[in-house]
């Protein structure tokens, strides 16, 4: 149930941004429209970047060498943005930044401090911590503190004059408006310029083609530096040796760009891309179309019903639980035939089932519509429905096939495909199944 205060805040925000200009949205993969505990203020499953009333962007100014960064004027001045690159115990480079009235800055990270606009926590804390450190998965209470997301992970600078341009940079400024890169951080000099990578890195992947047009393909994962340069990936996530600089790509976010913070992966959707993409209303019509066709359970011979998902997340869950009593659809993951909940064909030894329509043996999954419209790739007017294996989240054909082909950074140097609606790793090949309704 949405609290009165949260509902009031949502209403105020919608009124406030009614005539505002939107740069785009950041959506965390793994949440189907809302965080498990509910969206609250700066900790949400989705963050909208609006053009600010007053510009707060910054741009690089001068730099100089000091023996101790903690005692330098720029670091001690809380009104001065600066980045400190510690080269040794007796030498550091300070880069000062000044206000830029042509840009807006937004910061993302794990910290709840005020400089962070979008607070992001680990999507699967215990699984990710175990994968990063090559450890077995243990109780989440013991790994909750072992987050691999930086407190001040990254920043995005948006152009106020050309709202289609948003640039990504590794690391964010803290409450004192400083970024400290210690002696162990990977850093280097290129003539008069100095740059660095953060401990676990900020990775970026620009897709090819147009995400909102449905002709998109996954791109190559690269790492973005503190100054916004792109490099090939390091040997492992936190290796000391940087990758090779990539000249033919840049840090400008495009519609469908993925940003990995080592514990959570964000999808960037541009304002233009969202305006041309499937909406929540479109998904509602998909559900209504499927229900109008009155799919039938081949065993119980009763009509199956996809639950409607309202804007109220709690109401959506209640609707889903109500449908689960009898009419909730399930799917055989080997063949895609849709059924109701019954005990026919169950193999108790392997917990597998035999499909009554084609007699294939395999697992089943409860079907649930993917309702985060931002994850959808544009498809034909009446697309076929597919389900991810093994979670059972349902989406359109092009959407499912795109995400099944995207390798998301996992562990120190691995990549895995997972469902964007719940972040569950896909199983089998191709990781999804076309649904066949009776």
Coordinates of C-alpha atoms in Angstrom, one line a residue:
X1 CA 0.0 0.0 0.0
X2 CA 1.4 3.4 -0.9
X3 CA 1.8 5.6 2.1
X4 CA 0.0 9.0 2.1
X5 CA 3.3 10.9 2.3
X6 CA 4.8 9.0 -0.6
X7 CA 1.7 9.5 -2.7
X8 CA 1.7 13.2 -1.9
X9 CA 5.4 13.5 -2.8
X10 CA 4.8 11.7 -6.1
X11 CA 1.9 14.1 -6.9
X12 CA 4.1 17.1 -6.1
X13 CA 6.9 15.8 -8.3
X14 CA 4.7 15.1 -11.2
X15 CA 3.3 18.7 -11.0
X16 CA 6.8 20.1 -10.6
X17 CA 8.1 18.4 -13.7
X18 CA 5.0 18.9 -15.8
X19 CA 6.6 21.4 -18.2
X20 CA 10.3 20.5 -17.4
X21 CA 12.7 19.1 -20.0
X22 CA 13.8 15.5 -19.6
X23 CA 17.3 14.4 -20.5
X24 CA 16.5 10.7 -20.0
X25 CA 16.1 8.0 -17.4
X26 CA 18.4 5.5 -15.6
X27 CA 16.7 2.2 -14.8
X28 CA 18.3 -0.5 -12.6
X29 CA 18.1 -4.0 -14.2
X30 CA 16.5 -6.6 -12.0
X31 CA 13.4 -4.7 -10.7
X32 CA 10.1 -5.0 -12.5
X33 CA 8.8 -1.5 -12.0
X34 CA 9.7 -0.9 -8.4
X35 CA 12.3 -1.9 -5.7
X36 CA 11.3 -4.9 -3.6
X37 CA 11.0 -2.7 -0.5
X38 CA 9.3 0.1 -2.5
X39 CA 10.7 3.2 -4.1
X40 CA 11.6 5.8 -1.6
X41 CA 13.0 9.2 -2.4
X42 CA 16.5 8.9 -3.9
X43 CA 16.5 5.1 -3.6
X44 CA 14.4 3.9 -6.5
X45 CA 14.4 1.4 -9.3
X46 CA 14.3 4.3 -11.8
X47 CA 15.7 7.9 -11.8
X48 CA 14.6 10.6 -14.1
X49 CA 17.1 13.3 -15.1
X50 CA 15.3 16.6 -15.5
X51 CA 16.9 19.8 -16.6
X52 CA 17.6 21.7 -13.5
X53 CA 16.2 25.2 -12.7
X54 CA 19.8 26.4 -12.0
X55 CA 22.8 24.8 -13.7
X56 CA 25.1 22.9 -11.4
X57 CA 27.6 21.5 -13.9
X58 CA 31.4 21.9 -13.7
X59 CA 34.3 22.0 -16.1
X60 CA 38.0 21.5 -15.6
X61 CA 40.1 24.5 -14.7
X62 CA 43.8 24.5 -13.7
X63 CA 45.9 21.8 -12.1
X64 CA 49.1 21.7 -10.0
X65 CA 51.4 19.5 -8.0
X66 CA 51.4 19.5 -4.2
X67 CA 53.3 17.4 -1.6
X68 CA 50.2 16.5 0.4
X69 CA 46.6 16.7 -1.1
X70 CA 44.8 16.9 2.2
X71 CA 46.4 20.2 3.0
X72 CA 45.9 21.9 -0.3
X73 CA 43.6 24.9 -0.7
X74 CA 41.3 23.3 -3.2
X75 CA 40.7 20.2 -1.0
X76 CA 40.1 22.3 2.1
X77 CA 37.7 24.7 0.3
X78 CA 34.3 23.0 0.5
X79 CA 33.0 25.3 -2.3
X80 CA 35.7 24.2 -4.7
X81 CA 35.3 21.0 -6.8
X82 CA 38.6 19.2 -7.1
X83 CA 40.1 15.8 -8.0
X84 CA 43.2 14.6 -6.1
X85 CA 45.5 12.1 -7.8
X86 CA 48.0 10.8 -5.3
X87 CA 51.2 9.7 -7.1
X88 CA 53.3 8.9 -4.0
X89 CA 53.5 9.8 -0.3
X90 CA 55.1 13.1 -1.2
X91 CA 53.5 14.0 -4.5
X92 CA 49.9 14.5 -5.7
X93 CA 48.2 16.3 -8.6
X94 CA 45.2 18.5 -7.8
X95 CA 42.8 19.3 -10.7
X96 CA 40.4 22.1 -9.9
X97 CA 36.9 22.4 -11.5
X98 CA 34.8 25.6 -11.9
X99 CA 31.1 26.1 -12.4
X100 CA 29.7 25.6 -15.8
X101 CA 26.3 27.2 -16.5
X102 CA 25.9 25.2 -19.8
X103 CA 25.7 21.8 -18.1
X104 CA 23.8 19.9 -15.3
X105 CA 25.5 17.3 -13.2
X106 CA 23.9 14.2 -11.7
X107 CA 25.7 11.7 -9.4
X108 CA 25.1 8.0 -8.8
X109 CA 26.4 5.8 -6.0
X110 CA 25.8 3.7 -2.9
X111 CA 26.1 6.7 -0.5
X112 CA 23.1 8.3 1.0
X113 CA 25.0 11.6 1.3
X114 CA 23.3 14.6 -0.3
X115 CA 25.7 14.9 -3.4
X116 CA 24.3 11.6 -4.6
X117 CA 21.1 12.1 -6.7
X118 CA 20.4 8.4 -7.3
X119 CA 21.2 5.9 -4.5
X120 CA 21.9 2.5 -5.9
X121 CA 22.5 -0.7 -3.9
X122 CA 23.6 -4.1 -5.0
X123 CA 21.0 -5.9 -7.0
X124 CA 22.0 -9.4 -5.7
X125 CA 24.2 -8.5 -2.8
X126 CA 25.2 -11.9 -1.6
X127 CA 25.5 -13.5 -5.1
X128 CA 27.6 -10.5 -6.4
X129 CA 29.9 -10.3 -3.4
X130 CA 30.6 -14.0 -3.7
X131 CA 31.2 -13.8 -7.4
X132 CA 33.6 -10.8 -7.1
X133 CA 35.6 -12.5 -4.4
X134 CA 35.3 -16.1 -5.7
X135 CA 33.5 -17.2 -2.6
X136 CA 30.5 -19.5 -2.0
X137 CA 27.2 -17.8 -1.6
X138 CA 26.3 -17.4 2.1
X139 CA 23.7 -15.7 4.2
X140 CA 22.8 -12.3 2.8
X141 CA 23.0 -10.7 6.3
X142 CA 26.7 -11.6 6.4
X143 CA 27.4 -10.1 2.9
X144 CA 25.2 -7.0 3.0
X145 CA 28.1 -4.9 4.1
X146 CA 30.4 -6.3 1.4
X147 CA 29.0 -4.1 -1.3
X148 CA 31.2 -3.8 -4.4
X149 CA 29.4 -0.5 -5.6
X150 CA 31.4 2.6 -4.8
X151 CA 29.9 5.1 -2.5
X152 CA 30.4 7.8 -5.2
X153 CA 30.4 5.6 -8.3
X154 CA 29.9 7.9 -11.3
X155 CA 28.6 11.2 -12.5
X156 CA 26.6 12.2 -15.6
X157 CA 27.0 15.6 -17.2
X158 CA 24.1 16.8 -19.4
X159 CA 24.3 19.6 -21.9
X160 CA 21.6 22.2 -21.2
X161 CA 21.7 23.6 -24.8
X162 CA 21.7 20.2 -26.5
X163 CA 19.6 17.9 -24.2
X164 CA 20.5 14.9 -26.3
X165 CA 24.1 14.9 -25.0
X166 CA 24.7 13.2 -21.7
X167 CA 28.3 12.2 -20.8
X168 CA 29.4 9.5 -18.3
X169 CA 32.4 9.8 -16.0
X170 CA 33.8 7.4 -13.4
X171 CA 33.7 8.6 -9.7
X172 CA 31.6 11.2 -8.1
X173 CA 32.3 14.2 -5.8
X174 CA 31.8 13.7 -2.1
X175 CA 30.2 16.0 0.5
X176 CA 33.3 18.2 0.4
X177 CA 33.2 18.3 -3.4
X178 CA 36.3 16.2 -3.7
X179 CA 37.3 13.0 -5.5
X180 CA 40.3 11.3 -3.9
X181 CA 42.2 8.7 -6.0
X182 CA 44.7 7.1 -3.6
X183 CA 48.2 5.8 -4.3
X184 CA 46.9 2.3 -5.2
X185 CA 44.4 3.6 -7.8
X186 CA 45.2 3.0 -11.4
X187 CA 46.3 6.3 -12.8
X188 CA 48.6 7.7 -15.5
X189 CA 49.9 10.9 -17.1
X190 CA 49.5 11.8 -20.8
X191 CA 51.5 14.9 -21.3
X192 CA 50.0 17.6 -19.1
X193 CA 46.8 15.5 -18.6
X194 CA 46.3 13.0 -15.8
X195 CA 43.6 10.4 -15.6
X196 CA 42.6 7.4 -13.5
X197 CA 40.2 4.4 -13.1
X198 CA 38.2 3.6 -10.0
X199 CA 38.8 0.5 -7.9
X200 CA 36.2 -1.8 -9.4
X201 CA 35.6 0.3 -12.4
X202 CA 32.6 1.8 -14.2
X203 CA 31.8 -0.2 -17.4
X204 CA 29.7 1.0 -20.3
X205 CA 28.2 -0.7 -23.3
X206 CA 26.7 1.2 -26.2
X207 CA 24.4 -1.0 -28.3
X208 CA 24.5 -0.8 -32.1
X209 CA 21.4 0.2 -34.0
X210 CA 18.4 2.0 -32.5
X211 CA 17.1 0.5 -29.3
X212 CA 13.6 2.0 -29.7
X213 CA 13.4 0.8 -33.3
X214 CA 14.0 -2.8 -32.5
X215 CA 17.0 -3.2 -34.8
X216 CA 19.6 -3.1 -31.9
X217 CA 22.4 -5.5 -31.1
X218 CA 24.6 -5.6 -28.0
X219 CA 27.9 -3.7 -28.3
X220 CA 31.3 -4.2 -26.6
X221 CA 31.9 -3.5 -22.9
X222 CA 34.4 -0.8 -22.2
X223 CA 35.6 1.0 -19.1
X224 CA 35.2 4.8 -18.6
X225 CA 37.8 6.8 -16.8
X226 CA 37.5 9.7 -14.3
X227 CA 38.0 12.1 -17.2
X228 CA 35.5 10.3 -19.5
X229 CA 38.0 8.4 -21.8
X230 CA 37.1 4.9 -22.8
X231 CA 39.4 1.9 -22.5
X232 CA 39.3 -1.9 -23.2
X233 CA 38.5 -3.9 -20.1
X234 CA 41.3 -4.8 -17.6
X235 CA 42.4 -8.4 -17.1
X236 CA 40.1 -8.5 -14.0
X237 CA 37.7 -6.0 -12.5
X238 CA 40.2 -4.3 -10.1
X239 CA 43.5 -5.1 -11.9
X240 CA 46.2 -2.4 -11.7
X241 CA 47.0 -2.4 -15.4
X242 CA 44.6 -0.3 -17.5
X243 CA 43.3 -1.5 -20.9
X244 CA 44.0 0.1 -24.2
X245 CA 42.4 3.4 -25.1
X246 CA 39.5 3.2 -27.6
X247 CA 39.6 6.0 -30.1
X248 CA 36.5 5.2 -32.1
X249 CA 34.0 5.4 -29.1
X250 CA 33.1 8.1 -26.6
X251 CA 31.4 8.6 -23.2
X252 CA 28.2 10.1 -24.7
X253 CA 25.2 7.9 -23.6
X254 CA 23.0 6.7 -26.4
X255 CA 19.5 5.2 -26.0
X256 CA 19.9 1.7 -24.6
X257 CA 23.4 2.2 -23.2
X258 CA 24.2 0.0 -20.2
X259 CA 26.3 1.2 -17.2
X260 CA 27.7 -1.4 -14.8
X261 CA 28.7 -0.3 -11.3
X262 CA 30.1 -3.7 -10.2
X263 CA 27.0 -4.8 -8.2
X264 CA 24.2 -3.1 -10.2
X265 CA 23.7 -2.5 -13.9
X266 CA 21.8 0.6 -15.1
X267 CA 20.0 1.1 -18.5
X268 CA 20.0 4.6 -20.0
X269 CA 17.0 5.6 -21.9
X270 CA 17.0 8.9 -23.7
X271 CA 13.9 11.1 -23.6
X272 CA 13.5 10.7 -27.4
X273 CA 13.9 7.0 -27.2
X274 CA 11.3 6.7 -24.5
X275 CA 8.8 8.8 -26.4
X276 CA 9.0 6.3 -29.3
X277 CA 9.1 3.1 -27.2
X278 CA 6.4 0.8 -25.8
X279 CA 4.6 2.4 -22.8
X280 CA 2.9 0.9 -19.7
X281 CA -0.4 1.3 -21.6
X282 CA 1.0 -0.8 -24.5
X283 CA 1.8 -3.6 -22.0
X284 CA -1.6 -3.4 -20.5
X285 CA -3.1 -3.9 -24.0
X286 CA -0.9 -6.9 -24.5
X287 CA -2.3 -8.5 -21.4
X288 CA -5.9 -7.6 -22.4
X289 CA -5.3 -9.1 -25.8
X290 CA -4.0 -12.3 -24.4
X291 CA -6.9 -12.6 -21.9
X292 CA -9.5 -11.9 -24.6
X293 CA -8.3 -15.0 -26.5
X294 CA -9.2 -17.0 -23.4
X295 CA -6.3 -19.4 -23.2
X296 CA -7.3 -22.7 -21.6
X297 CA -5.5 -25.2 -19.3
X298 CA -5.2 -28.5 -21.3
X299 CA -5.7 -30.5 -18.1
X300 CA -8.2 -28.6 -16.0
X301 CA -10.0 -27.2 -19.1
X302 CA -10.5 -23.8 -17.4
X303 CA -9.6 -20.3 -18.7
X304 CA -6.3 -18.9 -17.7
X305 CA -5.9 -15.2 -16.9
X306 CA -2.8 -13.0 -16.8
X307 CA -3.2 -10.7 -13.8
X308 CA -3.4 -6.9 -14.5
X309 CA -0.7 -4.8 -13.1
X310 CA -1.8 -1.4 -11.9
X311 CA 0.4 1.6 -11.2
X312 CA 0.0 0.6 -7.5
X313 CA 2.7 -2.0 -7.0
X314 CA 1.0 -3.5 -3.9
X315 CA -2.3 -3.8 -5.8
X316 CA -0.4 -5.6 -8.6
X317 CA 1.1 -8.1 -6.2
X318 CA -2.3 -8.7 -4.6
X319 CA -3.8 -9.2 -8.1
X320 CA -1.1 -11.7 -9.0
X321 CA -1.6 -13.7 -5.8
X322 CA -5.3 -13.8 -6.3
X323 CA -4.9 -15.2 -9.8
X324 CA -2.5 -17.8 -8.5
X325 CA -5.3 -19.6 -6.8
X326 CA -6.5 -21.3 -10.0
X327 CA -6.3 -19.2 -13.2
X328 CA -2.6 -18.2 -13.0
X329 CA -0.8 -19.4 -16.2
X330 CA 2.4 -21.5 -16.1
X331 CA 4.6 -22.6 -19.0
X332 CA 6.6 -25.7 -19.7
X333 CA 10.1 -24.4 -20.3
X334 CA 11.1 -27.1 -22.8
X335 CA 8.3 -26.6 -25.2
X336 CA 6.4 -23.4 -24.3
X337 CA 3.0 -24.9 -23.9
X338 CA 0.9 -22.8 -21.4
X339 CA -1.1 -24.6 -18.6
X340 CA -2.7 -24.0 -15.3
X341 CA -1.5 -25.2 -11.9
X342 CA -2.0 -29.0 -11.5
X343 CA -0.2 -32.1 -10.4
X344 CA -0.5 -34.1 -13.6
X345 CA 2.8 -35.4 -15.1
X346 CA 4.9 -34.5 -12.0
X347 CA 8.1 -36.6 -11.6
X348 CA 8.8 -36.3 -7.8
X349 CA 12.3 -37.6 -8.1
X350 CA 13.5 -34.9 -10.4
X351 CA 10.8 -32.3 -9.8
X352 CA 10.3 -32.2 -13.6
X353 CA 7.0 -32.4 -15.4
X354 CA 5.7 -34.0 -18.6
X355 CA 3.8 -31.7 -20.9
X356 CA 0.3 -33.1 -21.7
X357 CA 0.4 -31.6 -25.2
X358 CA 3.8 -32.8 -26.6
X359 CA 5.1 -35.1 -23.8
X360 CA 8.4 -33.2 -23.4
X361 CA 9.9 -33.4 -20.0
X362 CA 11.3 -30.4 -18.2
X363 CA 10.7 -27.6 -15.7
X364 CA 7.8 -25.2 -15.5
X365 CA 7.6 -21.6 -14.5
X366 CA 4.8 -19.3 -13.2
X367 CA 4.3 -16.7 -15.9
X368 CA 4.4 -13.0 -14.9
X369 CA 4.4 -10.1 -17.3
X370 CA 7.4 -7.8 -17.4
X371 CA 5.9 -4.4 -16.6
X372 CA 9.0 -2.2 -16.7
X373 CA 8.3 -0.7 -20.2
X374 CA 11.8 0.8 -20.4
X375 CA 13.3 -2.6 -20.9
X376 CA 11.2 -3.3 -24.0
X377 CA 12.6 -3.2 -27.5
X378 CA 10.2 -2.0 -30.2
X379 CA 8.4 -5.0 -31.8
X380 CA 5.7 -5.6 -34.4
X381 CA 2.2 -4.4 -33.7
X382 CA 0.9 -7.8 -32.5
X383 CA 4.1 -9.5 -31.2
X384 CA 4.3 -13.1 -30.0
X385 CA 4.9 -13.6 -26.3
X386 CA 8.0 -15.3 -25.0
X387 CA 9.1 -16.2 -21.4
X388 CA 12.6 -16.1 -19.9
X389 CA 13.9 -19.4 -18.6
X390 CA 13.8 -20.1 -15.6
X391 CA 12.0 -17.1 -14.0
X392 CA 9.0 -17.0 -16.4
X393 CA 8.9 -13.3 -16.9
X394 CA 7.0 -12.6 -20.1
X395 CA 7.9 -10.0 -22.8
X396 CA 7.7 -9.5 -26.6
X397 CA 9.9 -11.5 -29.0
X398 CA 12.5 -8.9 -29.8
X399 CA 12.8 -7.8 -26.1
X400 CA 13.5 -11.4 -24.9
X401 CA 15.9 -12.1 -27.7
X402 CA 17.8 -8.9 -27.1
X403 CA 18.4 -9.4 -23.4
X404 CA 19.2 -13.1 -23.9
X405 CA 22.1 -12.0 -26.0
X406 CA 23.5 -9.4 -23.6
X407 CA 26.3 -10.5 -21.4
X408 CA 26.2 -8.5 -18.2
X409 CA 29.4 -8.3 -16.2
X410 CA 29.4 -10.9 -13.4
X411 CA 32.2 -11.6 -11.0
X412 CA 35.8 -10.5 -11.6
X413 CA 35.9 -11.0 -15.4
X414 CA 32.8 -13.0 -16.5
X415 CA 29.7 -12.2 -18.3
X416 CA 26.2 -13.7 -17.9
X417 CA 22.8 -13.1 -19.5
X418 CA 20.0 -12.6 -17.1
X419 CA 16.3 -11.5 -17.1
X420 CA 16.1 -7.7 -16.9
X421 CA 13.0 -7.9 -14.8
X422 CA 14.4 -9.9 -11.9
X423 CA 18.2 -10.3 -12.6
X424 CA 17.9 -14.1 -12.5
X425 CA 20.6 -15.8 -14.6
X426 CA 19.1 -17.4 -17.7
X427 CA 19.4 -21.2 -18.1
X428 CA 19.7 -23.4 -21.1
X429 CA 19.9 -22.4 -24.7
X430 CA 18.6 -19.9 -25.9
X431 CA 17.5 -18.9 -22.4
X432 CA 13.8 -18.3 -23.4
X433 CA 10.9 -20.1 -24.9
X434 CA 8.0 -19.0 -27.2
X435 CA 4.7 -19.4 -25.4
X436 CA 2.0 -21.6 -27.0
X437 CA -1.5 -21.0 -25.8
X438 CA -4.3 -23.5 -26.2

